[in-house]
PDB file of C-alpha atoms in Angstrom:
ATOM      1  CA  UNK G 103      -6.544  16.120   5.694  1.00 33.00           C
ATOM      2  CA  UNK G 104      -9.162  17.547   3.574  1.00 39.00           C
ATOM      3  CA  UNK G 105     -12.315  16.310   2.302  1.00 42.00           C
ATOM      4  CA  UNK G 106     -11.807  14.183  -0.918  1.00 41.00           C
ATOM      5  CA  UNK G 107     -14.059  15.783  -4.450  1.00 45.00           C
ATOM      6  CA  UNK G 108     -17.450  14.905  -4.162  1.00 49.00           C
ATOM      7  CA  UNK G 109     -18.917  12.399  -6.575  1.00 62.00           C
ATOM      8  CA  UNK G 110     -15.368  10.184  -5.959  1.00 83.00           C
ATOM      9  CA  UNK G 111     -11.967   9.368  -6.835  1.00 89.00           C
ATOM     10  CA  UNK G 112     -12.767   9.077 -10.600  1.00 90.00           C
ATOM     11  CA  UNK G 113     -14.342  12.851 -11.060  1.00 93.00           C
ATOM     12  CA  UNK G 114     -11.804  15.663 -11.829  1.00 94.00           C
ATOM     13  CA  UNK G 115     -11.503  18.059  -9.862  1.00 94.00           C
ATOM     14  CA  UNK G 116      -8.778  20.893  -8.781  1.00 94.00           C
ATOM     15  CA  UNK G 117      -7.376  20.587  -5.388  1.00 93.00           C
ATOM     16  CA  UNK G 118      -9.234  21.645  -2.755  1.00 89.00           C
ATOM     17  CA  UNK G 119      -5.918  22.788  -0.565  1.00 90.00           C
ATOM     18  CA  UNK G 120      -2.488  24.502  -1.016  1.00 89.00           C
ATOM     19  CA  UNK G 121      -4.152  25.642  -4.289  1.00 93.00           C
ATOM     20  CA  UNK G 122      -1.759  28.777  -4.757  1.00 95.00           C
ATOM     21  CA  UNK G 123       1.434  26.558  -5.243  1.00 96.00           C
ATOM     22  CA  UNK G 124      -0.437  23.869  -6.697  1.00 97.00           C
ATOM     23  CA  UNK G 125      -1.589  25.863  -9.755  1.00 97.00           C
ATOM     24  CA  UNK G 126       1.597  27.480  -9.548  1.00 97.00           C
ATOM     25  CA  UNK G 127       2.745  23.878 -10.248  1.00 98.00           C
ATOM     26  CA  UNK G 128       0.328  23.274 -12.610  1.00 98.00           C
ATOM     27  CA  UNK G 129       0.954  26.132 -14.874  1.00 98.00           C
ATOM     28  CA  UNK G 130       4.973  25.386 -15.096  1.00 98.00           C
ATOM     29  CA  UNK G 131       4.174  21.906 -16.474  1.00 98.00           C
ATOM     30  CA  UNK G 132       1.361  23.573 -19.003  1.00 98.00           C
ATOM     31  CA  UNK G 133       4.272  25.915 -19.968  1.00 98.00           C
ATOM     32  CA  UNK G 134       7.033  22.544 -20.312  1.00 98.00           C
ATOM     33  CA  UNK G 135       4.533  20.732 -21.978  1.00 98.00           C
ATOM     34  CA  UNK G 136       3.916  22.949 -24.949  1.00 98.00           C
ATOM     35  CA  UNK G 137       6.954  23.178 -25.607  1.00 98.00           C
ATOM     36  CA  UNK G 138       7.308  19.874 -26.753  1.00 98.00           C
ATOM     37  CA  UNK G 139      10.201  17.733 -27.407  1.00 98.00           C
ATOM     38  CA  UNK G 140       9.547  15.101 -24.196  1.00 98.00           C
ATOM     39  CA  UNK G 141      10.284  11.598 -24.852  1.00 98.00           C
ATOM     40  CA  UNK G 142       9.283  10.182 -21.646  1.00 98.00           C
ATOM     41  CA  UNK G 143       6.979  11.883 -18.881  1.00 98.00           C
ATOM     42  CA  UNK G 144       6.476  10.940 -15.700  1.00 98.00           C
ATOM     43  CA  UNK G 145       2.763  12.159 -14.054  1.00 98.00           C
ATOM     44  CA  UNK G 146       1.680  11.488 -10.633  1.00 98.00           C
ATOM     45  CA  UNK G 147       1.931  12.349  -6.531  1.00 97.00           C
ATOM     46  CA  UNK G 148       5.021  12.789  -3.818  1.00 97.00           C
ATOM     47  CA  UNK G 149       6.430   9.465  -4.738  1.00 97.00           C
ATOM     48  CA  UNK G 150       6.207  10.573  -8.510  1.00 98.00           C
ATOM     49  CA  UNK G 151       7.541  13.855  -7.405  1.00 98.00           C
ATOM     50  CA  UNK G 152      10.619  12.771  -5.310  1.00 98.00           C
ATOM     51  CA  UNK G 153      12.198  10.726  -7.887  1.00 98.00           C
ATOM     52  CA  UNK G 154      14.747  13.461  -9.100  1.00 98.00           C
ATOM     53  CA  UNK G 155      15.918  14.286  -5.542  1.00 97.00           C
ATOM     54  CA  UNK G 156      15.599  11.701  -2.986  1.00 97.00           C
ATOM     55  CA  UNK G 157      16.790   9.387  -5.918  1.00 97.00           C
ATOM     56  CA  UNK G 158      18.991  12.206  -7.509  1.00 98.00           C
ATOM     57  CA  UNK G 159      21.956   9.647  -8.030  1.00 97.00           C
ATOM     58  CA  UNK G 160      19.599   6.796  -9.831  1.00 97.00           C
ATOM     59  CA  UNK G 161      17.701   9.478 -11.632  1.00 98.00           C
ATOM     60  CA  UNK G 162      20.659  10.780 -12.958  1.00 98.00           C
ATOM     61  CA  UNK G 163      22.553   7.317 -13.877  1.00 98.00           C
ATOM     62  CA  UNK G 164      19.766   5.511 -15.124  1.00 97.00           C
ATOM     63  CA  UNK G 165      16.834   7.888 -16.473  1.00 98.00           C
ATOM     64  CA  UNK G 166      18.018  10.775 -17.484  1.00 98.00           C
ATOM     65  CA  UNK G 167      20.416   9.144 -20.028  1.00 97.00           C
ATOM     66  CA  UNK G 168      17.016   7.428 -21.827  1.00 98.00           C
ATOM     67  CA  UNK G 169      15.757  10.739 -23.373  1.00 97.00           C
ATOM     68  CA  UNK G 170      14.618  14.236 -22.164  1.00 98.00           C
ATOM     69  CA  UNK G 171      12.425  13.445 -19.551  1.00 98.00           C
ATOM     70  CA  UNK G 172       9.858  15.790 -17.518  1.00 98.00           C
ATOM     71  CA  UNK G 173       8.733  14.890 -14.438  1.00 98.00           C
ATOM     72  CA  UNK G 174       4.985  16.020 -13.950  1.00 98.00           C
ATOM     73  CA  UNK G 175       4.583  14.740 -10.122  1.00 98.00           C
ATOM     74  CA  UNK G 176       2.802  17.026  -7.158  1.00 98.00           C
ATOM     75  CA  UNK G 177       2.832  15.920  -3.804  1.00 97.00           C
ATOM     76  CA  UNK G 178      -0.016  15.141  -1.846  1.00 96.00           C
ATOM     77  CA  UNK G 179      -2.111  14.790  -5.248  1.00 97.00           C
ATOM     78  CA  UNK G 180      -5.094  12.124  -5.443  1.00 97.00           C
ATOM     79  CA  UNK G 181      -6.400  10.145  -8.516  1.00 98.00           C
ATOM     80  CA  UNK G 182      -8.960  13.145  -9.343  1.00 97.00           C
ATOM     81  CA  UNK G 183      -6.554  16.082  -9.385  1.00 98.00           C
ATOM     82  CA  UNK G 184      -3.957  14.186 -11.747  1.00 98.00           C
ATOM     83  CA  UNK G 185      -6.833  13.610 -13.538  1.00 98.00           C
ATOM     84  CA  UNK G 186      -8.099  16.973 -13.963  1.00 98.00           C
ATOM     85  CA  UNK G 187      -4.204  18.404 -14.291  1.00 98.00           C
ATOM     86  CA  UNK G 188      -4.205  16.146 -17.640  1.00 98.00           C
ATOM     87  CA  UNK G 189      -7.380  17.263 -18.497  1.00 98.00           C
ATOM     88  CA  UNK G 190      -6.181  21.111 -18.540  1.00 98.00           C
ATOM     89  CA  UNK G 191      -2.872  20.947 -20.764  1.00 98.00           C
ATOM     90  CA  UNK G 192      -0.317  19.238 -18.881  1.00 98.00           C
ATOM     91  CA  UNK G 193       0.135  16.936 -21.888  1.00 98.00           C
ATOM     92  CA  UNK G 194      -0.508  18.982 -24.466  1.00 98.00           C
ATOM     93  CA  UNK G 195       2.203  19.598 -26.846  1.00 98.00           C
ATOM     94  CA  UNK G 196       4.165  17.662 -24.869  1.00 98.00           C
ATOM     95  CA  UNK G 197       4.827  14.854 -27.605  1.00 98.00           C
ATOM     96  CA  UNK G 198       5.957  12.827 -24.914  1.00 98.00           C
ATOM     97  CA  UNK G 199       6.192   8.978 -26.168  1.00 98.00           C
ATOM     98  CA  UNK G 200       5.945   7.036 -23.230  1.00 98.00           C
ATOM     99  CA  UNK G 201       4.162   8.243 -19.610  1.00 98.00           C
ATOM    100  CA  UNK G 202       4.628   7.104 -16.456  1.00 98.00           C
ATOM    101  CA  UNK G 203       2.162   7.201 -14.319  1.00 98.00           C
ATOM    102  CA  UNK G 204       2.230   6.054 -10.579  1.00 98.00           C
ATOM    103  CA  UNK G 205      -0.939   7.671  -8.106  1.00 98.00           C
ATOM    104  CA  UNK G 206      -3.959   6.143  -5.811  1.00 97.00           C
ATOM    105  CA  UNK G 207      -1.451   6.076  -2.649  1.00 97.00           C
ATOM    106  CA  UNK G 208      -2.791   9.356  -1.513  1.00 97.00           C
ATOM    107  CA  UNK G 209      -6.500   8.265  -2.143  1.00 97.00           C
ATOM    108  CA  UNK G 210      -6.531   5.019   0.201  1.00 96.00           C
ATOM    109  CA  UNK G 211      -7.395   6.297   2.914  1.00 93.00           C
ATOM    110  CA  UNK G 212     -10.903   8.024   1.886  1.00 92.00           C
ATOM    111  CA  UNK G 213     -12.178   5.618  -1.166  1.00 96.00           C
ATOM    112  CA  UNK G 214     -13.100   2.165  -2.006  1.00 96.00           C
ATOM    113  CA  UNK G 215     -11.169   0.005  -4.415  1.00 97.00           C
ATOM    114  CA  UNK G 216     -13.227   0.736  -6.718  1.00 97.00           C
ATOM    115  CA  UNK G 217     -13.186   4.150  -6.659  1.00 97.00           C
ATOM    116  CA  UNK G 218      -9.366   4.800  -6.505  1.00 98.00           C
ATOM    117  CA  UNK G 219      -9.377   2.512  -9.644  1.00 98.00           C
ATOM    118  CA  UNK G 220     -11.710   4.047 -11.678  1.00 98.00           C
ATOM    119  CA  UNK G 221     -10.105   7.094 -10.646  1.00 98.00           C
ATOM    120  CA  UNK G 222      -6.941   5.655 -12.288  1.00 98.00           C
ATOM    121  CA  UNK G 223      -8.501   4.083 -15.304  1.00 98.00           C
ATOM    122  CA  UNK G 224      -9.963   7.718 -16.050  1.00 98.00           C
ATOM    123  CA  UNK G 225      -6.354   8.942 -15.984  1.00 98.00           C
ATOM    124  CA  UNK G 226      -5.209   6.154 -18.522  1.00 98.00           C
ATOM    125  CA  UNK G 227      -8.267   6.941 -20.756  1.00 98.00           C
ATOM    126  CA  UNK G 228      -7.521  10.550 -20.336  1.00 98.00           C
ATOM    127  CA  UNK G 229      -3.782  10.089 -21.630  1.00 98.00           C
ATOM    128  CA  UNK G 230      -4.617   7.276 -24.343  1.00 98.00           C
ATOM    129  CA  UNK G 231      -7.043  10.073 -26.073  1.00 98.00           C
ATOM    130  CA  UNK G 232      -4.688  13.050 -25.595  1.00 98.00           C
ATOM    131  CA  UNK G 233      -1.565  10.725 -26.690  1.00 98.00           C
ATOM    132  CA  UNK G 234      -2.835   7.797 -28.499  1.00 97.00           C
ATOM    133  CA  UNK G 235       0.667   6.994 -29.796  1.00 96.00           C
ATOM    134  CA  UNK G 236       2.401   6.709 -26.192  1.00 97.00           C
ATOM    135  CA  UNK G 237       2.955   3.939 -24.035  1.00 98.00           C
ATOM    136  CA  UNK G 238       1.557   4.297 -20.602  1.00 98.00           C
ATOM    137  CA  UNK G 239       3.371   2.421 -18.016  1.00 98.00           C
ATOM    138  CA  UNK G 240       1.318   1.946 -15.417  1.00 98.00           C
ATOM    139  CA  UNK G 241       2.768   1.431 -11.651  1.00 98.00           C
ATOM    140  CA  UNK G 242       1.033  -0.678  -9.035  1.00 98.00           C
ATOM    141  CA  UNK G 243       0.998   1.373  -6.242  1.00 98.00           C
ATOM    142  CA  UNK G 244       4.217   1.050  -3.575  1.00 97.00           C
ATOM    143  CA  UNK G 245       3.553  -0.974  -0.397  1.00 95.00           C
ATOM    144  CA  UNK G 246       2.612   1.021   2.380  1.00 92.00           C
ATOM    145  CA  UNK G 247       2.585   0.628   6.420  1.00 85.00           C
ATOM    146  CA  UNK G 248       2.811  -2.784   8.538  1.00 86.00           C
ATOM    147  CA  UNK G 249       2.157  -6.293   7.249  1.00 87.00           C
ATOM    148  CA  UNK G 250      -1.297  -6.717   8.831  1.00 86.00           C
ATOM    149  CA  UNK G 251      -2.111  -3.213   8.151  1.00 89.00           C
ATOM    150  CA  UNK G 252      -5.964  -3.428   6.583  1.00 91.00           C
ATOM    151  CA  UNK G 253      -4.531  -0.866   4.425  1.00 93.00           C
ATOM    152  CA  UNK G 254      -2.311  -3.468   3.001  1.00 93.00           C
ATOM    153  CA  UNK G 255      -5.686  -5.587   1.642  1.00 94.00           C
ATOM    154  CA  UNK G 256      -7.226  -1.938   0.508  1.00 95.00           C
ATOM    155  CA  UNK G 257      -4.285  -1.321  -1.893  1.00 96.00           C
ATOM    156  CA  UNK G 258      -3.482  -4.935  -3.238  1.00 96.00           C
ATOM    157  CA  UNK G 259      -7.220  -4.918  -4.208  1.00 97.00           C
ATOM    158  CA  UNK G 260      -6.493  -1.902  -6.246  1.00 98.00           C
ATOM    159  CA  UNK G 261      -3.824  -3.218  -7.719  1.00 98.00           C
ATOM    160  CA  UNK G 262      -5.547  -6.215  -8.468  1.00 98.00           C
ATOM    161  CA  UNK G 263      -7.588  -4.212 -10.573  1.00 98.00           C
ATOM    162  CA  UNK G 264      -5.478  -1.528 -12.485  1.00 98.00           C
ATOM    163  CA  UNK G 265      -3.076  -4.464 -13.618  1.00 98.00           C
ATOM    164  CA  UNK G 266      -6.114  -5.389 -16.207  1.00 98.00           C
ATOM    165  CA  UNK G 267      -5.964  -1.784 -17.484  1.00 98.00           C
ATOM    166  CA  UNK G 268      -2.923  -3.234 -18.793  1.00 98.00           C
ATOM    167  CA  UNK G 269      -3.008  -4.257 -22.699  1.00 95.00           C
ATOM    168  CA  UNK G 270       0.522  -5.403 -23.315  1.00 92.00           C
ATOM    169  CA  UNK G 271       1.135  -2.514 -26.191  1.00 94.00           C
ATOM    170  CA  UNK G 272      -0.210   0.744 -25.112  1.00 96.00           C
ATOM    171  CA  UNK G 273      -0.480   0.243 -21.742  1.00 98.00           C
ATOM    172  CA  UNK G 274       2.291  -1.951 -20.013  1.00 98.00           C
ATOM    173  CA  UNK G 275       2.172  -3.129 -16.408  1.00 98.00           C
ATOM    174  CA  UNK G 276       5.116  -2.545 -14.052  1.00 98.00           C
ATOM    175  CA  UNK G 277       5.456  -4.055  -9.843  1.00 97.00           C
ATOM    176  CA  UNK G 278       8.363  -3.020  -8.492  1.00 96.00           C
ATOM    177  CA  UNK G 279       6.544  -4.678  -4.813  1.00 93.00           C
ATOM    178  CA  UNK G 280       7.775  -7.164  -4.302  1.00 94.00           C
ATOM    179  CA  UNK G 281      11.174  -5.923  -3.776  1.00 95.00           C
ATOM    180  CA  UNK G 282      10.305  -3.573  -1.710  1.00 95.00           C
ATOM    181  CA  UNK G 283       8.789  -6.363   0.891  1.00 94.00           C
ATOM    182  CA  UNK G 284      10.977  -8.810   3.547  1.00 93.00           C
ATOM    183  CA  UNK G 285       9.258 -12.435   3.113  1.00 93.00           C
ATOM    184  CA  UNK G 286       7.035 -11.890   6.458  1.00 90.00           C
ATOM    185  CA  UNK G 287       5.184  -8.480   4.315  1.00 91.00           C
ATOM    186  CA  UNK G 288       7.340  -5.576   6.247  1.00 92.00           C
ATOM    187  CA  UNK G 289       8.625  -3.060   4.167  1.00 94.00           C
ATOM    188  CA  UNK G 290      12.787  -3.305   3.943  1.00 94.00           C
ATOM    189  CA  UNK G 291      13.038  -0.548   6.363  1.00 94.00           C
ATOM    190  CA  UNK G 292      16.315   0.475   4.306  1.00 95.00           C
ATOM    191  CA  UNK G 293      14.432   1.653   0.850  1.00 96.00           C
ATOM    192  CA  UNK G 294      11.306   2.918   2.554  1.00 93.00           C
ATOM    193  CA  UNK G 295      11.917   4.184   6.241  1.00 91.00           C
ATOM    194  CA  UNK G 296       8.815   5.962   6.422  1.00 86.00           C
ATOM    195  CA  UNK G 297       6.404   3.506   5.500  1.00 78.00           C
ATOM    196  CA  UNK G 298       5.054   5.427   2.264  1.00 88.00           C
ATOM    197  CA  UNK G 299       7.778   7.112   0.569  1.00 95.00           C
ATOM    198  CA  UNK G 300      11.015   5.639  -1.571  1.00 96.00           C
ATOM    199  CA  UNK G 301      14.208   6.455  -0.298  1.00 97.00           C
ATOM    200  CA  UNK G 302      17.194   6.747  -2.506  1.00 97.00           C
ATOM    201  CA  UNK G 303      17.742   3.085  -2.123  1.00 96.00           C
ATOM    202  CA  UNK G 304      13.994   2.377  -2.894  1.00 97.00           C
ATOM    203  CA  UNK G 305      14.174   4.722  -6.018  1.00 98.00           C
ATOM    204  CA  UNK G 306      16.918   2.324  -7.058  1.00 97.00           C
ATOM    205  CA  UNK G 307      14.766  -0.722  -6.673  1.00 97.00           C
ATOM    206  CA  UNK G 308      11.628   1.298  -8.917  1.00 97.00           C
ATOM    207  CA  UNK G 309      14.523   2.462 -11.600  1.00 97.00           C
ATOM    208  CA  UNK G 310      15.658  -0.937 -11.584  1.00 97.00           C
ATOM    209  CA  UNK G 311      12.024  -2.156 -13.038  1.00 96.00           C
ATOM    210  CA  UNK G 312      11.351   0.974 -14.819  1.00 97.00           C
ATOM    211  CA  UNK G 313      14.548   1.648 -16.993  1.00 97.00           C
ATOM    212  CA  UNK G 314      13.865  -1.436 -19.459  1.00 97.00           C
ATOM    213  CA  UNK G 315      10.388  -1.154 -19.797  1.00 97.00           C
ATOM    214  CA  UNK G 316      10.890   2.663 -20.683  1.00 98.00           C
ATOM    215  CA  UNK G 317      13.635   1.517 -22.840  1.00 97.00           C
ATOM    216  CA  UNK G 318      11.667  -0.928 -24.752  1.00 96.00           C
ATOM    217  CA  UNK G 319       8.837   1.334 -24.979  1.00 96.00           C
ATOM    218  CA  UNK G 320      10.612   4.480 -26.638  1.00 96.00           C
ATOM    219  CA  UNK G 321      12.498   1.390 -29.050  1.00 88.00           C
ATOM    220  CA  UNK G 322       9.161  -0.362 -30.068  1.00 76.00           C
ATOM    221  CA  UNK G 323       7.960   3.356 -30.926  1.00 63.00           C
ATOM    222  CA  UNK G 324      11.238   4.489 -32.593  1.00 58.00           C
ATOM    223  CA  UNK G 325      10.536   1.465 -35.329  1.00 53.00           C
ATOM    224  CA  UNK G 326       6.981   1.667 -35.109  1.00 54.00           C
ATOM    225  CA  UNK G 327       7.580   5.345 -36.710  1.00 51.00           C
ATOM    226  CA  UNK G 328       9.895   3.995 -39.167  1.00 48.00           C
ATOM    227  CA  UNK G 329       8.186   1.405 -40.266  1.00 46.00           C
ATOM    228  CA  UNK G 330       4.959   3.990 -40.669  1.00 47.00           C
ATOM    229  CA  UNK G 331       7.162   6.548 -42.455  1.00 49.00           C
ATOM    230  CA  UNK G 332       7.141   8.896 -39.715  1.00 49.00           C
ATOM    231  CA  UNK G 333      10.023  10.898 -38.635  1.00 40.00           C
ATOM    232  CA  UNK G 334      11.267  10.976 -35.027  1.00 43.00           C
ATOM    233  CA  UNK G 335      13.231  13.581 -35.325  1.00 37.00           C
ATOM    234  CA  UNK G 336      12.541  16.686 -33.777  1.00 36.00           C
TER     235      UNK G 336
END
């Protein structure tokens, strides 16, 4: 595992490792973004990332049908190299109207609380300046490892704190957790085998919280721009 940035979770910062494929990554989603025309863009790490394949059938079925959607996740990526992807043109252009954004799983391990959540609150900031009229909806971070796990206490603190990010208009709050836990804290072993990642029965459970609030969002902007006299027509 490499070394995380130095200065913390909430400086930007390129990724230290795999950088060939990771810029190549980079530069494809600088290249969709310019191009504009996204309604609703998902940003973030492997779990981010996944979505369209592990959860092909859900993605399909229930996301794909809300709008042309991009998917802007990496895996392996940490708080600080999201944040310095958005920083270098992955939303420019884009004219996406709502953003997704689920990271900080990836950054447990080698920050504080604190950190990873500054680290995520840079990321909202970051997308709030660059698209001021989008909706951010902004995912607690998926259960990970064994009930007991001090890990466990690590991430529900961040959580804790990223849900007050959360405005109600701009920036909208979604926990899919809870369904992803048996009453005694395991993780249903049937939607996230490994511990960490969804799979495609765990990408139903995070569709199944995400498709309304994504729906909602893109509806509250369509009047929004009506009422405003802007077109939404592209």
């Amino acid at each position: 595992m490499a070394a995380p940035s130095p200065g913390g979770a909430w400086i930007a910062a390129p990724r230290p490792w795999g950088q060939e494929a990771w810029r190549a990554e980079h530069d494809a989603f600088v290249a969709r973004a310019a191009q504009g025309g996204i309604d609703v863009l998902f940003l973030g790490d492997s779990i981010t990332a996944f979505f369209p394949t592990r959860g092909a059938e859900v993605w399909t079925s229930a996301i794909a049908p809300l709008g042309t959607i991009a998917n802007f996740g990496i895996e392996g990526d940490r708080t600080q190299f999201v944040l310095w992807r958005v920083q270098h043109g992955e939303l420019d252009g884009s004219q996406a109207r709502v953003v997704v954004l689920m990271v900080g799983t990836n950054n447990l391990e080698a920050a504080s609380p604190s950190e990873i959540a500054r680290g995520i609150a840079a990321i909202v900031d970051e997308v709030r300046a660059r698209l001021p009229r989008a909706v951010v909806l902004l995912n607690a971070i998926l259960p990970r490892g064994e009930a007991g796990d001090p890990i466990r206490e690590k991430l529900a603190e961040v959580n804790a704190r990223i849900a007050r990010l959360a405005d109600g208009n701009h920036v909208r709050w979604v926990d899919a957790n809870p369904h992803f836990l048996e009453p005694d804290g395991d993780i249903k072993p049937q939607l996230m085998p490994d511990g960490l990642h969804p799979a495609a029965a765990g990408y139903g459970v995070w569709a199944t919280a995400l498709r309304p609030a994504i729906a909602e969002a893109l509806s509250n902007e369509r009047r929004s721009s009506r009422s405003s006299g802007r077109s939404t027509e592209r």
